[in-house]
Amino acid sequence: MSVLLVASLVVVQGIAPLRKSDIVRLLSGSAMTQQEIAQLVSRNCLTFTPTDRDRQDFRRLGAEAPVLAAVDACARRAARPAPKPVATQPPASPSPVPPAVRAPPAPPPPPRVSAERSGFVAGRGQSGPAHTRLPRALVFEARDSAGAPLAGQVVVFTGINARIEPESVATDAEGRARVGVTLGERMGPAAVLAAVGVVEKQVAFNVWAGAVSQLVVRCGATDLSSRVVLRPDTIAVLRVTARDEYGNGARLTGLRAAVADARILRVQRIAQDSVAGSVALKPDQAGTTSLALIANGLRQYLTVTVPPRAAPGRVDCP
């Protein structure tokens, strides 16, 4: 069932309190507007007490002020004490009631998933490059209050900066549901939420930068892509950084520089740390030459023009 259809059913019914995973799915995949989501939260309220971490997750998924205000309003409403019942006078003389017919014993209620006994039991604490599948499956275990495993419980998984396959799984005879996790494209934290009934659990992962696919060269506030004009008789400092294919900053290694014509341009010094490197260049005589910047097995070529000293015009690097 698509997220839009699920959201539509909730709106029509208007009675079921929302879990955190419901709000995550509405923010990440629903066609509903922020105002509609806020109205849905205000009407149905929540099954959980939102924490600062929950609010950060909602903001990361694009929640705006109306949605966050509705979440906070539900939290305050749940914290209010329930009104005391009004005492009523018993009837003066109850009418005699005929003896009741004994009803058959009710069947025992189905076992309920225990929030204290259930949770993730394997696959936690992993990390990896952006957009890669984690090597170990994520395993959620459902148990009742006595600690017995519960089979046939449908567990719904929701990823934040992560993709889950499959998104819902019924627990096996051991009460376990296994899913694969593919990390998202943003470097930093990722999380997976598991919801079974009103019970929700969350586990965190860490996303690294992927393989370096691009060298980024800047001089001051100017991005340099293929050509650069340098003022003569100055020292120009180029800053070099590395990025993966998703735009995440990556570790820079093995920075070098080579100039085709040293009469026009000379490399004075090269420095680098794990984040970025710098190349100091000394333009000498007027002319045009080629500069190669090399790092992480990649090459970035720039055509460098040094104008005559008296020539007017704009330069790219002060």
Tab-separated table of C-alpha atoms in Angstrom:
chain	number	residue	atom	x	y	z
A	1	MET	CA	0.000	0.000	0.000
A	2	SER	CA	1.465	3.344	-1.005
A	3	VAL	CA	2.217	6.014	1.598
A	4	LEU	CA	-0.371	8.280	-0.003
A	5	LEU	CA	-3.078	5.614	0.317
A	6	VAL	CA	-2.124	4.897	3.942
A	7	ALA	CA	-2.243	8.595	4.743
A	8	SER	CA	-5.622	8.924	3.039
A	9	LEU	CA	-7.087	6.071	5.054
A	10	VAL	CA	-5.878	7.639	8.295
A	11	VAL	CA	-7.398	10.977	7.333
A	12	VAL	CA	-10.744	9.356	6.531
A	13	GLN	CA	-10.843	7.312	9.709
A	14	GLY	CA	-9.517	10.160	11.866
A	15	ILE	CA	-9.347	8.048	15.019
A	16	ALA	CA	-6.022	6.235	15.208
A	17	PRO	CA	-3.234	7.963	17.193
A	18	LEU	CA	-0.074	8.358	15.112
A	19	ARG	CA	3.209	6.584	15.757
A	20	LYS	CA	6.548	8.222	15.010
A	21	SER	CA	6.961	6.025	11.937
A	22	ASP	CA	3.571	7.247	10.638
A	23	ILE	CA	4.771	10.864	10.809
A	24	VAL	CA	8.103	9.935	9.193
A	25	ARG	CA	6.303	8.264	6.276
A	26	LEU	CA	3.920	11.221	5.862
A	27	LEU	CA	6.844	13.672	5.749
A	28	SER	CA	9.035	11.585	3.444
A	29	GLY	CA	6.585	10.127	0.932
A	30	SER	CA	3.121	11.679	1.212
A	31	ALA	CA	1.434	14.126	-1.157
A	32	MET	CA	-0.183	15.840	1.831
A	33	THR	CA	0.769	19.447	2.557
A	34	GLN	CA	2.418	20.550	5.794
A	35	GLN	CA	-0.894	22.098	6.933
A	36	GLU	CA	-2.803	18.864	6.231
A	37	ILE	CA	-0.233	16.822	8.169
A	38	ALA	CA	-0.467	19.288	11.071
A	39	GLN	CA	-4.279	18.993	11.092
A	40	LEU	CA	-4.010	15.191	11.054
A	41	VAL	CA	-1.603	15.256	14.023
A	42	SER	CA	-3.862	17.667	15.940
A	43	ARG	CA	-6.952	15.519	15.359
A	44	ASN	CA	-5.464	12.066	15.977
A	45	CYS	CA	-2.628	12.966	18.358
A	46	LEU	CA	0.249	10.561	19.156
A	47	THR	CA	1.002	7.189	20.695
A	48	PHE	CA	4.357	8.460	22.006
A	49	THR	CA	5.840	11.362	23.914
A	50	PRO	CA	8.091	13.238	21.430
A	51	THR	CA	11.710	13.777	22.467
A	52	ASP	CA	14.262	16.303	21.209
A	53	ARG	CA	15.687	13.576	18.993
A	54	ASP	CA	12.237	12.944	17.474
A	55	ARG	CA	11.877	16.646	16.678
A	56	GLN	CA	15.337	16.694	15.047
A	57	ASP	CA	14.356	13.710	12.883
A	58	PHE	CA	11.140	15.473	11.812
A	59	ARG	CA	13.058	18.664	10.911
A	60	ARG	CA	15.577	16.625	8.914
A	61	LEU	CA	12.684	15.210	6.884
A	62	GLY	CA	11.331	18.703	6.167
A	63	ALA	CA	8.801	19.280	8.966
A	64	GLU	CA	7.880	22.948	9.203
A	65	ALA	CA	6.473	25.060	12.037
A	66	PRO	CA	2.783	23.925	11.751
A	67	VAL	CA	3.698	20.231	12.039
A	68	LEU	CA	6.137	20.783	14.933
A	69	ALA	CA	3.595	22.950	16.749
A	70	ALA	CA	0.936	20.251	16.384
A	71	VAL	CA	3.360	17.632	17.760
A	72	ASP	CA	4.160	19.834	20.770
A	73	ALA	CA	0.472	20.543	21.363
A	74	CYS	CA	-0.274	16.813	21.466
A	75	ALA	CA	2.581	16.310	23.941
A	76	ARG	CA	1.159	19.010	26.240
A	77	ARG	CA	-2.346	17.583	25.922
A	78	ALA	CA	-1.128	14.117	26.928
A	79	ALA	CA	0.675	15.573	29.970
A	80	ARG	CA	-2.492	17.134	31.455
A	81	PRO	CA	-4.054	15.189	34.337
A	82	ALA	CA	-7.380	13.523	33.552
A	83	PRO	CA	-10.430	15.217	35.114
A	84	LYS	CA	-11.775	13.624	38.262
A	85	PRO	CA	-15.073	11.765	37.830
A	86	VAL	CA	-18.122	13.467	39.344
A	87	ALA	CA	-19.652	11.474	42.198
A	88	THR	CA	-23.273	10.509	41.646
A	89	GLN	CA	-25.936	9.540	44.166
A	90	PRO	CA	-26.967	5.865	43.995
A	91	PRO	CA	-30.684	5.286	43.312
A	92	ALA	CA	-32.770	5.160	46.457
A	93	SER	CA	-34.364	1.817	45.817
A	94	PRO	CA	-32.995	-0.238	42.954
A	95	SER	CA	-35.486	-2.347	41.093
A	96	PRO	CA	-35.068	-6.068	41.443
A	97	VAL	CA	-33.075	-7.589	38.605
A	98	PRO	CA	-33.817	-11.050	37.346
A	99	PRO	CA	-30.965	-13.514	37.711
A	100	ALA	CA	-28.501	-13.167	34.817
A	101	VAL	CA	-27.839	-15.992	32.476
A	102	ARG	CA	-24.226	-17.070	32.811
A	103	ALA	CA	-22.330	-16.254	29.623
A	104	PRO	CA	-19.684	-18.605	28.267
A	105	PRO	CA	-16.121	-17.668	29.296
A	106	ALA	CA	-14.475	-15.146	26.985
A	107	PRO	CA	-11.462	-16.354	25.019
A	108	PRO	CA	-8.120	-15.156	26.399
A	109	PRO	CA	-6.884	-11.929	24.798
A	110	PRO	CA	-4.160	-12.280	22.159
A	111	PRO	CA	-0.622	-11.811	23.477
A	112	ARG	CA	0.599	-8.233	23.375
A	113	VAL	CA	4.047	-7.129	22.298
A	114	SER	CA	6.055	-5.860	25.263
A	115	ALA	CA	7.987	-2.623	24.750
A	116	GLU	CA	10.441	-3.660	27.475
A	117	ARG	CA	11.090	-7.157	26.077
A	118	SER	CA	11.126	-6.315	22.351
A	119	GLY	CA	13.770	-4.561	20.286
A	120	PHE	CA	16.679	-4.871	17.885
A	121	VAL	CA	18.898	-7.849	18.648
A	122	ALA	CA	21.340	-7.893	15.711
A	123	GLY	CA	22.736	-5.558	13.068
A	124	ARG	CA	23.188	-2.508	15.295
A	125	GLY	CA	26.287	-0.286	15.334
A	126	GLN	CA	27.144	-0.676	11.642
A	127	SER	CA	28.483	2.016	9.341
A	128	GLY	CA	29.506	2.264	5.720
A	129	PRO	CA	29.927	4.454	2.633
A	130	ALA	CA	26.988	6.410	1.240
A	131	HIS	CA	24.445	4.454	-0.829
A	132	THR	CA	25.838	1.013	0.089
A	133	ARG	CA	24.101	-1.993	1.636
A	134	LEU	CA	25.181	-2.927	5.156
A	135	PRO	CA	26.832	-6.369	5.349
A	136	ARG	CA	24.729	-7.676	8.261
A	137	ALA	CA	20.928	-7.899	8.334
A	138	LEU	CA	19.001	-5.864	10.896
A	139	VAL	CA	16.995	-8.147	13.208
A	140	PHE	CA	14.027	-7.078	15.347
A	141	GLU	CA	12.647	-9.441	18.001
A	142	ALA	CA	9.045	-9.301	19.324
A	143	ARG	CA	8.307	-10.803	22.762
A	144	ASP	CA	5.444	-10.647	25.246
A	145	SER	CA	5.677	-9.452	28.850
A	146	ALA	CA	6.761	-12.931	29.968
A	147	GLY	CA	9.615	-12.972	27.477
A	148	ALA	CA	8.059	-15.529	25.115
A	149	PRO	CA	8.670	-14.955	21.370
A	150	LEU	CA	5.642	-13.846	19.344
A	151	ALA	CA	5.248	-15.267	15.838
A	152	GLY	CA	3.168	-13.671	13.086
A	153	GLN	CA	3.563	-10.074	14.312
A	154	VAL	CA	3.865	-7.628	11.395
A	155	VAL	CA	6.796	-5.251	11.938
A	156	VAL	CA	6.862	-2.082	9.800
A	157	PHE	CA	10.293	-0.540	9.212
A	158	THR	CA	10.955	3.102	8.282
A	159	GLY	CA	14.355	4.513	7.316
A	160	ILE	CA	15.764	8.003	7.882
A	161	ASN	CA	18.639	8.511	5.412
A	162	ALA	CA	18.329	4.772	4.753
A	163	ARG	CA	16.281	2.381	2.581
A	164	ILE	CA	14.804	-0.816	4.080
A	165	GLU	CA	14.108	-4.028	2.147
A	166	PRO	CA	11.453	-5.251	2.702
A	167	GLU	CA	9.582	-2.461	4.511
A	168	SER	CA	7.329	-4.834	6.510
A	169	VAL	CA	7.946	-8.393	7.724
A	170	ALA	CA	5.981	-10.872	9.850
A	171	THR	CA	7.984	-12.370	12.721
A	172	ASP	CA	8.994	-16.037	12.445
A	173	ALA	CA	8.612	-18.801	15.049
A	174	GLU	CA	11.433	-17.209	17.078
A	175	GLY	CA	9.651	-13.849	17.057
A	176	ARG	CA	12.243	-12.342	14.719
A	177	ALA	CA	11.956	-10.136	11.618
A	178	ARG	CA	15.017	-9.632	9.388
A	179	VAL	CA	15.546	-6.819	6.853
A	180	GLY	CA	18.375	-5.415	4.754
A	181	VAL	CA	19.514	-1.800	5.101
A	182	THR	CA	20.957	0.367	2.322
A	183	LEU	CA	22.460	3.595	3.641
A	184	GLY	CA	21.326	6.927	2.207
A	185	GLU	CA	23.347	9.438	0.202
A	186	ARG	CA	23.934	12.002	2.988
A	187	MET	CA	27.101	11.626	5.042
A	188	GLY	CA	26.356	11.577	8.783
A	189	PRO	CA	23.692	9.860	10.906
A	190	ALA	CA	21.056	7.440	9.639
A	191	ALA	CA	18.313	5.657	11.567
A	192	VAL	CA	15.760	2.848	11.236
A	193	LEU	CA	12.453	2.750	13.129
A	194	ALA	CA	10.587	-0.506	13.767
A	195	ALA	CA	6.882	-0.369	14.693
A	196	VAL	CA	4.723	-3.292	15.779
A	197	GLY	CA	1.359	-2.213	17.160
A	198	VAL	CA	1.991	0.791	19.390
A	199	VAL	CA	5.550	-0.336	20.205
A	200	GLU	CA	8.342	1.511	18.397
A	201	LYS	CA	12.103	1.104	18.595
A	202	GLN	CA	14.911	3.003	16.857
A	203	VAL	CA	18.484	2.122	15.947
A	204	ALA	CA	21.214	4.420	14.567
A	205	PHE	CA	23.887	3.991	11.878
A	206	ASN	CA	26.700	6.146	10.481
A	207	VAL	CA	27.173	7.050	6.803
A	208	TRP	CA	30.647	7.760	5.445
A	209	ALA	CA	31.582	9.529	2.230
A	210	GLY	CA	31.752	7.242	-0.802
A	211	ALA	CA	34.599	6.836	-3.267
A	212	VAL	CA	36.130	10.132	-4.383
A	213	SER	CA	34.851	11.119	-7.834
A	214	GLN	CA	35.692	14.832	-8.053
A	215	LEU	CA	38.372	17.349	-7.071
A	216	VAL	CA	37.022	20.825	-6.256
A	217	VAL	CA	39.356	23.800	-6.752
A	218	ARG	CA	38.665	27.250	-5.306
A	219	CYS	CA	40.558	30.487	-5.042
A	220	GLY	CA	39.018	32.681	-2.377
A	221	ALA	CA	35.283	32.637	-3.092
A	222	THR	CA	35.695	31.614	-6.750
A	223	ASP	CA	35.106	28.062	-7.992
A	224	LEU	CA	37.587	27.120	-10.714
A	225	SER	CA	36.494	24.574	-13.285
A	226	SER	CA	38.720	24.844	-16.374
A	227	ARG	CA	40.296	28.285	-16.722
A	228	VAL	CA	41.846	30.818	-14.354
A	229	VAL	CA	43.438	34.246	-14.824
A	230	LEU	CA	46.148	35.140	-12.295
A	231	ARG	CA	47.592	38.585	-11.589
A	232	PRO	CA	51.328	38.781	-12.260
A	233	ASP	CA	53.805	39.410	-9.420
A	234	THR	CA	51.488	37.912	-6.753
A	235	ILE	CA	51.139	34.628	-4.900
A	236	ALA	CA	47.890	32.814	-5.749
A	237	VAL	CA	46.716	30.100	-3.316
A	238	LEU	CA	44.338	27.447	-4.620
A	239	ARG	CA	42.299	25.332	-2.167
A	240	VAL	CA	41.675	21.726	-3.221
A	241	THR	CA	39.043	19.409	-1.690
A	242	ALA	CA	37.613	15.992	-2.620
A	243	ARG	CA	33.966	14.918	-2.976
A	244	ASP	CA	32.146	11.679	-3.650
A	245	GLU	CA	29.493	11.310	-6.346
A	246	TYR	CA	26.752	12.479	-3.941
A	247	GLY	CA	28.521	15.731	-3.013
A	248	ASN	CA	29.798	14.564	0.391
A	249	GLY	CA	33.194	15.876	1.429
A	250	ALA	CA	35.810	13.094	1.367
A	251	ARG	CA	39.377	12.587	2.602
A	252	LEU	CA	42.037	14.184	0.382
A	253	THR	CA	45.214	12.165	-0.214
A	254	GLY	CA	48.405	12.529	-2.252
A	255	LEU	CA	48.013	16.138	-3.427
A	256	ARG	CA	50.502	17.151	-6.163
A	257	ALA	CA	50.716	19.872	-8.811
A	258	ALA	CA	52.499	20.115	-12.156
A	259	VAL	CA	52.906	23.091	-14.543
A	260	ALA	CA	53.576	22.703	-18.274
A	261	ASP	CA	55.618	25.922	-18.638
A	262	ALA	CA	57.559	26.972	-15.532
A	263	ARG	CA	58.547	30.298	-17.169
A	264	ILE	CA	54.922	31.464	-16.925
A	265	LEU	CA	53.952	29.853	-13.600
A	266	ARG	CA	55.809	28.156	-10.749
A	267	VAL	CA	54.541	25.972	-7.879
A	268	GLN	CA	55.945	27.449	-4.680
A	269	ARG	CA	54.522	25.118	-2.004
A	270	ILE	CA	51.929	22.398	-1.418
A	271	ALA	CA	50.259	21.611	1.915
A	272	GLN	CA	47.402	19.300	2.901
A	273	ASP	CA	45.574	17.684	5.777
A	274	SER	CA	42.838	15.031	5.784
A	275	VAL	CA	40.173	17.546	4.765
A	276	ALA	CA	41.753	19.891	2.201
A	277	GLY	CA	44.981	20.941	0.534
A	278	SER	CA	46.487	24.169	-0.778
A	279	VAL	CA	48.731	24.930	-3.715
A	280	ALA	CA	50.631	28.269	-3.781
A	281	LEU	CA	51.410	29.501	-7.305
A	282	LYS	CA	53.807	32.296	-8.430
A	283	PRO	CA	52.899	33.835	-11.806
A	284	ASP	CA	55.996	35.192	-13.574
A	285	GLN	CA	55.833	36.257	-17.193
A	286	ALA	CA	52.740	36.826	-19.317
A	287	GLY	CA	51.370	33.857	-21.206
A	288	THR	CA	49.122	30.802	-20.992
A	289	THR	CA	50.024	27.372	-19.652
A	290	SER	CA	48.442	24.230	-18.227
A	291	LEU	CA	48.260	23.307	-14.540
A	292	ALA	CA	47.490	19.753	-13.369
A	293	LEU	CA	46.253	19.138	-9.801
A	294	ILE	CA	46.519	15.485	-8.750
A	295	ALA	CA	44.993	13.795	-5.663
A	296	ASN	CA	43.179	10.558	-4.791
A	297	GLY	CA	44.161	9.137	-8.167
A	298	LEU	CA	42.257	11.922	-9.995
A	299	ARG	CA	43.520	14.827	-12.113
A	300	GLN	CA	41.985	18.289	-12.452
A	301	TYR	CA	43.381	20.366	-15.321
A	302	LEU	CA	43.268	24.172	-15.410
A	303	THR	CA	44.316	26.515	-18.195
A	304	VAL	CA	46.194	29.383	-16.483
A	305	THR	CA	46.554	32.776	-18.133
A	306	VAL	CA	48.913	35.426	-16.775
A	307	PRO	CA	48.205	38.820	-18.456
A	308	PRO	CA	50.873	41.501	-18.981
A	309	ARG	CA	51.469	43.674	-15.924
A	310	ALA	CA	49.937	46.796	-17.442
A	311	ALA	CA	46.976	45.023	-19.024
A	312	PRO	CA	43.572	45.893	-17.529
A	313	GLY	CA	40.921	43.277	-16.877
A	314	ARG	CA	39.498	40.949	-14.280
A	315	VAL	CA	41.521	38.240	-12.552
A	316	ASP	CA	40.031	35.147	-10.900
A	317	CYS	CA	42.424	34.842	-8.000
A	318	PRO	CA	43.695	37.836	-5.971
